[in-house]
Backbone as a ProteinNet text record, in pm:
[ID]
protein_1_A
[PRIMARY]
MTLPLIIFLLAAVIPVFFGKIRSAPFWLCLQAIMLGWNGIAQHAEISNHALLALFEIIVVRVCMAPLLLRRTIHRRAEPNLDLMPPNLFAWAIGAALIVLAFEFGGVSMTNPGALTLGVVGATVMIALLILSTNSSPPAQLVALLFMENALMLFESLLPEPWPLPVHAALGAVYILTVGVGSWLLGTPSSSRVLMNQEERKEIL
[TERTIARY]
5278.1	5367.1	5512.4	5597.2	5738.3	5822.4	5776.3	5857.5	5889.3	5790.6	5826.5	5919.3	5906.7	5996.6	6139.2	6154	6287.7	6351.5	6273.6	6327.8	6361.4	6277.2	6305.6	6439.3	6462.6	6588.3	6706.2	6690.7	6799	6830.2	6725.8	6746.8	6820.6	6824.5	6901.8	7041.8	7054.5	7182.1	7275.5	7224.2	7309.6	7383.3	7315	7390.5	7495.6	7477	7575.4	7702.4	7687.1	7803.1	7863.3	7779.5	7829.1	7794.9	7716.2	7668.4	7749.5	7725.6	7788.4	7683.8	7731.6	7641.3	7544.8	7592.4	7506.3	7396.5	7410.6	7304.9	7202	7224.9	7135.1	6991.8	6967.5	6827.7	6748.6	6813.1	6743.1	6700.3	6787.9	6756.1	6648.8	6650.9	6544.2	6409.6	6410.4	6288	6237.1	6327.7	6287.6	6230.7	6292.7	6238.5	6096.1	6074	5940.7	5837.6	5875.8	5782.6	5745.1	5843.2	5815.4	5727.9	5743.2	5654.9	5510.5	5489.2	5354	5297.6	5380.4	5337.4	5299.4	5384.4	5357.2	5230.2	5208.5	5089.1	4961.4	4963	4844.1	4818	4924.8	4908.4	4848.4	4867	4818	4673.4	4615.2	4477.4	4386.2	4301.3	4203.7	4105.5	4067.4	3980.7	4054.7	4059.7	4133.2	4053.4	4110.5	4045.7	4098.6	4035.6	4083	4223.4	4250.8	4383.9	4488.5	4457.2	4551.4	4575.1	4469.6	4484	4568.4	4546.6	4626.8	4773.1	4796.3	4933.5	5001.5	4928.4	4984.8	5012.4	4923.2	4944.9	5070.5	5088.1	5207.6	5334.6	5328.9	5446.1	5483.8	5384.3	5412.4	5465.9	5398.6	5434.9	5566.8	5579.5	5693.6	5812.4	5790.1	5902	5949	5856.8	5896.6	5946.4	5879.5	5911.4	5995.8	5941.9	6003.8	6140.7	6148.5	6272.6	6389	6373.2	6486.9	6532.5	6437.8	6475.7	6554.4	6508	6580.4	6718.2	6725.9	6854.5	6951	6901	6987.4	7040.3	6952.6	6996	7097.8	7077.5	7170.2	7307.5	7309.9	7437.9	7514.2	7443.9	7511.7	7557.2	7479.9	7518.9	7640.9	7658.4	7776.9	7903.8	7888.2	8002.5	8110.5	8065.1	8160.7	8193.4	8306	8337.8	8230.8	8211.4	8110.3	8166.6	8166.6	8229.1	8131.6	8185.8	8103.4	8022.9	7904.9	7825.9	7893	7964.4	8037.2	8178.9	8279.7	8417.9	8432.5	8490.8	8500.4	8617.3	8605.3	8708.8	8643	8719.7	8666.4	8613.4	8677.6	8634.6	8494.9	8472.1	8340.4	8234.8	8270.6	8175	8137.8	8237.5	8209.2	8115.7	8136.9	8048.5	7908.1	7898.4	7767.2	7692.9	7760.8	7696.5	7653.6	7738	7704.6	7582.8	7573.8	7458.7	7329.4	7337	7217.7	7171.5	7266.2	7231.3	7173.2	7233	7182.4	7041	7013.5	6879.6	6776.9	6810.6	6716.8	6701.7	6808.9	6796.5	6706.3	6717.8	6632	6486.3	6463.8	6326.6	6270.6	6356.8	6310	6245.6	6319.8	6260.9	6221.5	6101.5	6051.5	5975.7	6004.1	5938.7	5788.2	5742.8	5599	5532.8	5608.6	5555.7	5590.8	5502.8	5534.5	5564.1	5498.5	5524.4	5667.4	5720	5857.6	5954.8	5924.3	6009.4	6013.4	5898.5	5893.5	5977.6	5968.2	6048.4	6197.4	6233.9	6373.8	6422.5	6340.4	6377.3	6389.9	6296.9	6303.8	6431.8	6461.9	6582.5	6708.8	6714.3	6832.8	6852	6742.6	6753.6	6802	6751.9	6797.3	6944.8	6986.8	7127.6	7216	7171.8	7248.7	7260.4	7150	7152.8	7249.4	7247.4	7340.6	7484.5	7506.9	7642.2	7692.7	7604.4	7643.9	7677.7	7594.6	7619	7752.1	7793.1	7915.1	8040.8	8026.5	8145.2	8167.8	8067.9	8081	8046	8142.4	8120.9	8070.1	8048.7	7997	7853.6	7821.2	7683.8	7577.6	7597.5	7494.5	7472.7	7579.3	7564.3	7487.3	7510.4	7438	7290.4	7261	7120.9	7053.4	7124.8	7070.9	7040	7129.7	7107.2	6981	6959.8	6839.8	6713.3	6719.1	6602.2	6578.5	6685.2	6668.8	6592.4	6628.4	6561.8	6415.5	6387.1	6248.1	6165.8	6224	6151.7	6129.5	6228.1	6211.3	6098.8	6086.8	5979.1	5843.6	5837.3	5713.3	5677.6	5776.7	5752.4	5707.8	5759	5721.5	5572	5512.8	5369.7	5285.9	5335.1	5258.4	5250.8	5334.2	5329.1	5217.3	5167.9	5069.6	4934.3	4859.7	4726.4	4633.8	4648.5	4574.6	4674.2	4658	4753.4	4747.6	4857	4858.8	4745.4	4693	4590.2	4644.1	4553.3	4593.5	4682.2	4654.4	4745.4	4888.3	4903.3	5037.6	5103.5	5026.6	5080.9	5119.9	5035.8	5067.8	5192.4	5209.1	5327.9	5454.3	5447.2	5562.8	5595.8	5490.8	5514.6	5577.6	5533	5590.4	5735.9	5768.6	5907.5	5994.7	5942.5	6018.5	6042.1	5936.5	5950.7	6051.2	6042.4	6135.8	6278.3	6294.9	6428.7	6489.7	6410.8	6460.7	6481.7	6381.9	6389.9	6502.2	6507.8	6612.8	6750.1	6758.1	6886.4	6933.9	6843.5	6880.7	6921.2	6851.8	6885.3	7022.5	7050.5	7178.8	7295.5	7270.2	7378.2	7384.7	7284.4	7274.6	7383.2	7438.1	7542.3	7675.7	7769.4	7899.7	7973.9	8052.2	8129	8237.2	8284.2	8386.9	8515.3	8548	8669.1	8657.9	8539.7	8519.3	8530.9	8474.1	8483	8627.3	8702.9	8843	8921.7	8889.1	8958.4	8931.3	8806.2	8772.3	8841.6	8850.4	8918.3	9066.6	9128.9	9269.9	9292.2	9199	9212.8	9201.9	9110.7	9097	9223	9282.5	9403.7	9518.1	9525.7	9631.5	9612.8	9486.6	9461	9497.9	9464	9498.5	9648.1
12062.1	12177.7	12131.5	12204.2	12166	12234.2	12348.3	12421.9	12340.4	12275.8	12195.8	12080	12022.3	11913.6	11963.9	12081.5	12138.1	12172	12231.7	12265.6	12138.9	12034.9	11906.2	11851.1	11857.9	11807.6	11890.7	12022.3	12107.8	12078.7	12047	12014.7	11883.3	11799.7	11675.9	11694.4	11779.8	11795.8	11891.4	12007.5	12109.9	12059.6	11993.2	11949.3	11844.8	11765.9	11662.8	11725.1	11824.2	11884.5	11998.7	12069.4	12189.4	12195.1	12100.7	12110.2	12026.9	12053.9	11982.3	11894.7	11803.4	11711	11786.8	11891.4	11962.7	12042.5	12067	12137.4	12041.7	11910	11811.2	11820.3	11844.7	11855.4	11964	12075.6	12181.8	12133.1	12063.1	12017.5	11909.3	11824.3	11725.2	11793	11896.2	11971.4	12037	12093.3	12156.8	12053.1	11935.9	11828.2	11793.1	11781.9	11744.6	11851.6	11978.5	12085.6	12076.6	12047	12032.8	11910.6	11805	11688.7	11728.2	11804.8	11849.1	11940.9	12033.2	12124.2	12047.9	11952	11873.3	11790.1	11735.1	11653.8	11735.4	11853.8	11939.1	11988.8	12021.3	12075.1	11973.6	11843.5	11739.9	11702	11752	11715.9	11836.2	11823.7	11930.6	11939.2	11821.9	11816	11745.5	11808.9	11753.6	11638.3	11518.1	11399.7	11372.4	11276.6	11236.7	11179.8	11104.3	11046.4	11156.6	11259.6	11369.3	11444.8	11463.5	11532.8	11452.2	11320.4	11235.8	11234.7	11229.6	11233	11364.6	11475.1	11605.7	11614.9	11560.1	11560.3	11481.5	11365.4	11283.4	11356.5	11425.9	11498.9	11609.6	11687	11800.2	11753	11654.2	11611.1	11533.9	11437.7	11346.6	11400.3	11438.4	11470.5	11615	11707	11847	11879.4	11824.7	11861.8	11756.8	11635.7	11536	11489.7	11448.2	11390.7	11489.7	11612.9	11705.7	11738.2	11750.4	11780.9	11666	11542.7	11427.4	11414.8	11436.2	11426.4	11534.3	11656.7	11765	11735	11685.6	11653.9	11540.7	11442.5	11330.8	11376.2	11460.4	11507.8	11588.2	11674	11755.5	11671	11569.4	11485	11401	11365.5	11286.5	11371.3	11502.3	11593.7	11558.9	11523.4	11493.1	11619.2	11620.8	11737.1	11757.6	11882.1	11916.8	11888.6	11760.5	11717.9	11729.4	11714.8	11715.1	11586.2	11595.5	11474.5	11382.9	11441.7	11363.8	11418.8	11331.9	11380.7	11490.1	11604.2	11717	11702.9	11606.3	11592.1	11580.1	11610.9	11619.1	11484.3	11374.9	11242.1	11209.8	11234.8	11208	11299.5	11425.1	11517.2	11473.3	11424.3	11379.1	11258.8	11165.9	11050.2	11094.7	11187.8	11236.4	11302.6	11386.9	11453	11351.7	11251.4	11148.7	11067.9	11036.4	10960.3	11040.6	11170.8	11254.2	11259.3	11278.3	11280.1	11146.3	11036.1	10902.7	10882.5	10932.3	10917.7	10991.8	11110.1	11186.5	11125.7	11066.4	10997.1	10874.8	10807.8	10691.3	10733.1	10850.7	10897.5	10957.2	10982.1	11041.9	11177.1	11263.1	11387.9	11476.3	11528.4	11628	11732.2	11858.1	11964.6	11967.2	11903.2	11899.7	11778.3	11694.6	11573.9	11574	11623.3	11630	11493.3	11387.7	11255.1	11211.3	11240.9	11205.2	11286	11412.7	11495.2	11440.3	11398.1	11339.9	11213.8	11128.5	11006.1	11039.1	11141.7	11181.9	11231.5	11310.2	11360.5	11246.2	11150.6	11033.7	10955.5	10928.8	10853.4	10925.7	11056.9	11133.6	11133.7	11146.2	11146.2	11011.4	10903.4	10770.5	10752.2	10796.4	10786.4	10864.9	10984.4	11066.1	10995.9	10937.8	10866	10748.3	10672.7	10560.3	10608.2	10724	10779.3	10817.6	10876.4	10909.2	10782.3	10679.9	10554.5	10491.6	10508.4	10443.1	10525.8	10655.9	10741.1	10795.6	10789.1	10846.9	10740.5	10704.5	10600.9	10657.8	10788.2	10848.1	10802.9	10749.8	10704.8	10812.1	10938	11039.1	11061.9	11061.7	11081.2	10965.4	10843.2	10729.9	10734.6	10784.6	10801.8	10906.6	11013.5	11115.4	11054.6	10969.5	10905.8	10819.1	10746	10663.8	10750.4	10863.2	10952.1	11016.4	11043.2	11091.2	10988.7	10862	10756	10743.3	10758.4	10751.7	10865	10984.5	11095.5	11071.8	11011.8	10979.2	10878.1	10781.7	10684	10751	10848.7	10923.4	11002.2	11059.4	11133	11039.3	10917.5	10820.4	10789.1	10798.4	10769	10863	10986.5	11082.6	11043.4	10947.7	10902.1	10801.2	10740.5	10634.5	10692.9	10622.3	10671.2	10680.9	10587	10588.9	10580.4	10660.4	10653	10517.2	10483.7	10358.5	10355.9	10236.8	10228	10281.6	10324.4	10384.1	10292.7	10158.2	10073.1	10074.8	10075.7	10080.3	10214.3	10321.5	10454.1	10465.6	10410.7	10414.1	10331.9	10218.6	10136	10210.5	10282.6	10360.1	10471.3	10535.4	10637.2	10577.8	10456.9	10390.3	10354.4	10310.1	10277.9	10402.6	10515.5	10640.2	10678.1	10667.9	10701.4	10607.9	10477.2	10381.9	10409	10445.3	10475.9	10592.4	10698.3	10815.8	10783.7	10718.2	10691.4	10596.9	10482.5	10384.3	10439.8	10508	10566.7	10670.6	10755.6	10856.6	10793.1	10685.7	10617.8	10550.3	10486.1	10417.9	10515.2	10628.4	10722.6	10836	10844.9	10960.9	10970.5	10857.8	10858.5	10832.5	10924.7	10901.9	10789.6	10718	10607.5	10660.6	10573.1	10614.7	10654.3	10584.5	10617.7	10756.5	10790.7	10923.9	11030.9	11004.3	11100.7	11123.2	11013.5	11026.5	11100.7	11073.4	11140.3	11289.9	11328.3	11469.5	11537.8	11467	11524.4	11544.6	11447.5	11461	11575.6	11591.3	11701.1	11835.9	11846.6	11972	12001.8	11896.8	11916.2	11964.3	11907.5	11948.6	12094.7	12134.8	12273.6	12368.8	12329.3	12415.3	12415.6
14722	14733.4	14736.6	14664.9	14657.9	14765.3	14818.8	14915.3	15041	15107.6	15225.4	15192.1	15071.7	15032.7	15015.9	14955.2	14935.7	15070	15160	15292.5	15370.3	15357.4	15422.4	15373.5	15241.6	15186	15235	15238.1	15287.6	15434.2	15512.9	15653.9	15672.3	15568.1	15573.4	15515	15413.6	15344.1	15418.5	15460.2	15520.6	15645	15741.3	15860.3	15829.7	15723.9	15691.4	15635.2	15549.8	15486.4	15568.7	15643.7	15711.4	15860	15911.7	16049.1	16146.2	16272.9	16383	16452.1	16536.4	16605	16695.8	16762.3	16856.5	16787.4	16658.1	16584.8	16525.4	16536.9	16477	16529	16660.3	16705.1	16632.9	16602.1	16529.3	16391.5	16320.9	16186.2	16188.4	16290.7	16304.7	16330.1	16412.9	16439.1	16310.6	16230.4	16104.8	16007.7	16001.9	15917.8	15959	16089.2	16137.9	16104.3	16114.8	16079.6	15932.3	15847.7	15704.8	15676.9	15756.7	15742.6	15769.4	15877.1	15907.8	15800.9	15751.2	15646.8	15520	15482.8	15362.2	15378.3	15497.7	15519.3	15512.6	15572.9	15569.3	15427.3	15353.5	15218.1	15122.8	15151	15061	15086.7	15193.8	15227.1	15203.6	15103.7	15079.5	15196.6	15248.9	15365.7	15477.8	15593	15706	15766.7	15761.4	15816.6	15956.8	16023.9	16156.8	16150.2	16042.9	16026.1	16012.1	15934.3	15915	16045.4	16124.3	16251.7	16349.7	16353.1	16441.6	16398.9	16267.2	16217.4	16252.7	16238.1	16272.4	16422	16503.7	16648.9	16684.3	16620.7	16646.7	16604.3	16491.6	16443.9	16541.3	16586.5	16674.7	16809.4	16868.7	17003.9	17004.2	16913.3	16917	16837.8	16711.7	16622.8	16634	16664.6	16676.5	16817	16919.7	17057.9	17130.3	17142.1	17227.8	17177.1	17051	16998.9	17000.8	16949	16954.8	17097.1	17190.8	17328.1	17390.6	17370.6	17423.9	17361.3	17230.1	17161.9	17209.9	17225.5	17273.2	17413.4	17501	17637.2	17636.8	17549.8	17541.7	17494	17392.2	17338.5	17443.8	17517.8	17618.7	17737	17773.7	17886.4	17855	17728.7	17692	17693.7	17683.6	17691	17588.9	17467.9	17361.4	17283.1	17212.7	17128.2	17021.6	16983.6	16883.5	16744.6	16707.7	16583.7	16466.7	16345.5	16225.3	16216.1	16154.1	16131.8	16030.8	15936.1	15836.8	15827.2	15809.3	15801.4	15696.1	15734	15640.5	15544	15454.3	15352.1	15214.8	15113	14977.3	14929.7	14970.5	14926.4	14979	15109.1	15168.1	15107.7	15083.1	15021.8	14880.1	14805.3	14668.9	14670.2	14765.5	14776.3	14814.1	14908.2	14948.5	14834.3	14757.4	14644.2	14539.1	14514.1	14414.6	14458.5	14587.2	14636.5	14625.3	14652	14639.3	14493.9	14401.3	14259	14216.8	14264.6	14230.8	14282.6	14402.5	14459.5	14375	14328.5	14246.8	14107.9	14055.4	13927.6	13941.6	14056	14080.7	14091.2	14151.6	14165.6	14038.6	13939.6	13815.4	13840.9	13911.1	13957.8	13840.2	13848.5	13754.1	13833.2	13806.6	13882.5	13858.2	13750.8	13724.2	13787.2	13854.4	13915.8	14063.6	14150.8	14294.1	14354.9	14305.1	14359.7	14334.7	14214.8	14183.7	14268.6	14291.1	14376.2	14518.3	14568.9	14702.9	14710.7	14608.4	14606.8	14602.9	14526.3	14523.1	14657.6	14727.3	14859.2	14958.4	14953.2	15042.5	15016.8	14887.3	14853.9	14896.1	14875	14912.6	15063.9	15140	15286.3	15337.8	15279	15320.2	15286.5	15168.8	15129.6	15226.3	15264.1	15357.9	15492.9	15539.6	15667.4	15661.7	15552.9	15539	15532.7	15470.2	15463.6	15602.5	15684.2	15821.7	15899.2	15884.2	15956	15916.7	15790.7	15742.3	15764.4	15792.1	15804.2	15944.3	16031.5	16164.7	16268.2	16350.6	16452.4	16584.3	16592.2	16714.8	16738.7	16856.2	16882.9	16862.9	16907.4	16880.1	16731.1	16652.1	16507.7	16444.6	16491.9	16437.1	16476.4	16597.2	16636.8	16548	16516.7	16426.3	16290	16239.7	16110.1	16112.3	16220.4	16231.6	16232.2	16299.9	16304.2	16167.8	16093	15956	15872.5	15888.5	15812.5	15854.1	15982.6	16029.5	15969.3	15960.9	15899.9	15750.5	15684.5	15542.5	15523	15614	15605.5	15624.3	15714.6	15734.2	15608.1	15542.4	15419.1	15307.3	15307.4	15204.9	15210.3	15329.2	15342.6	15256.6	15235.1	15156.1	15009.3	14965.8	14826.8	14803	14909.3	14894.5	14855.2	14767.4	14731.3	14852.4	14944.6	15070.5	15184.5	15289.1	15400.7	15468.3	15536.7	15610.5	15713.2	15741.9	15847.8	15980.1	16063.7	16190.8	16275.7	16282.8	16361.1	16307	16174	16114.8	16145.3	16129.6	16158.3	16305.5	16393.8	16536.9	16567.1	16497.8	16518.2	16475.8	16363.3	16318.2	16417.6	16470.5	16572.8	16697.6	16736	16853.7	16829.7	16707.9	16674.8	16685.7	16639.3	16648.3	16794.3	16875.5	17017.6	17084.8	17054.1	17113.1	17068.2	16939.7	16889.4	16966.1	16983.9	17056.2	17203.9	17265.3	17408.2	17445.1	17375.7	17406.3	17370.6	17255.2	17216.6	17316.3	17363.4	17462	17594	17631.4	17756.4	17747.7	17634.1	17619.4	17607.1	17543.6	17517.9	17619	17706.1	17792.9	17897	17941.3	18043.9	17978	17984.8	17922.4	17991	17914.7	17970.9	18063.7	18152.1	18247.2	18177	18068	17993.5	17932.6	17883.5	17825.7	17933.4	18053.1	18161	18201.2	18214.4	18250.9	18144.6	18016.8	17908.1	17911.6	17935	17941.6	18059.3	18172.6	18288.8	18261.5	18193.7	18159.7	18062	17964.8	17869.8	17940.5	18039.5	18112.7	18192.8	18253.3	18330.6	18240.4	18118.7	18027.6	17985.6	17965.9	17926.7	18039	18163.9	18278.7	18306.1
[MASK]
++++++++++++++++++++++++++++++++++++++++++++++++++++++++++++++++++++++++++++++++++++++++++++++++++++++++++++++++++++++++++++++++++++++++++++++++++++++++++++++++++++++++++++++++++++++++++++++++++++++++++++

């Protein structure tokens, strides 16, 4: 099915060009839902592997990761900035990278595998663009989670899914990325706290 792939791509593109950091958990949750939809749609018969993958997506990627990320962003009390600098030069680079990713995938609407490869490539390109243009720690964590979701989508291209130990390892890496990232970023630095206090005093 192409619909979950298109929505997955939109959930990666829209927040980069038009979204703010505080809206990133919603887009990550939407990406995860599309991952589950795409995985179920590709299996004519639901296997144990597919059920375990769907369980991991719902528990970790739909529920746990967005909630931890949202709490981390609010605890840092940073301004609700753009994920990518809102200037024409950055937008042109982002659009060019997306087109390049789809050209690399050789996208054809009659070939779902090629479309999936194009979506994976575009999501990875977007994540790398965020990492290179935004030095905010929450934005960089969002970029890493985008890449993890793209890797999960890449598994659907394989003729046979990864063995359960490999799939479990990837799920553990995702959990560690969210957990460690939230722990490291969850407490704002003293300089940031002082800066916010000074800004409030100036406003008052």
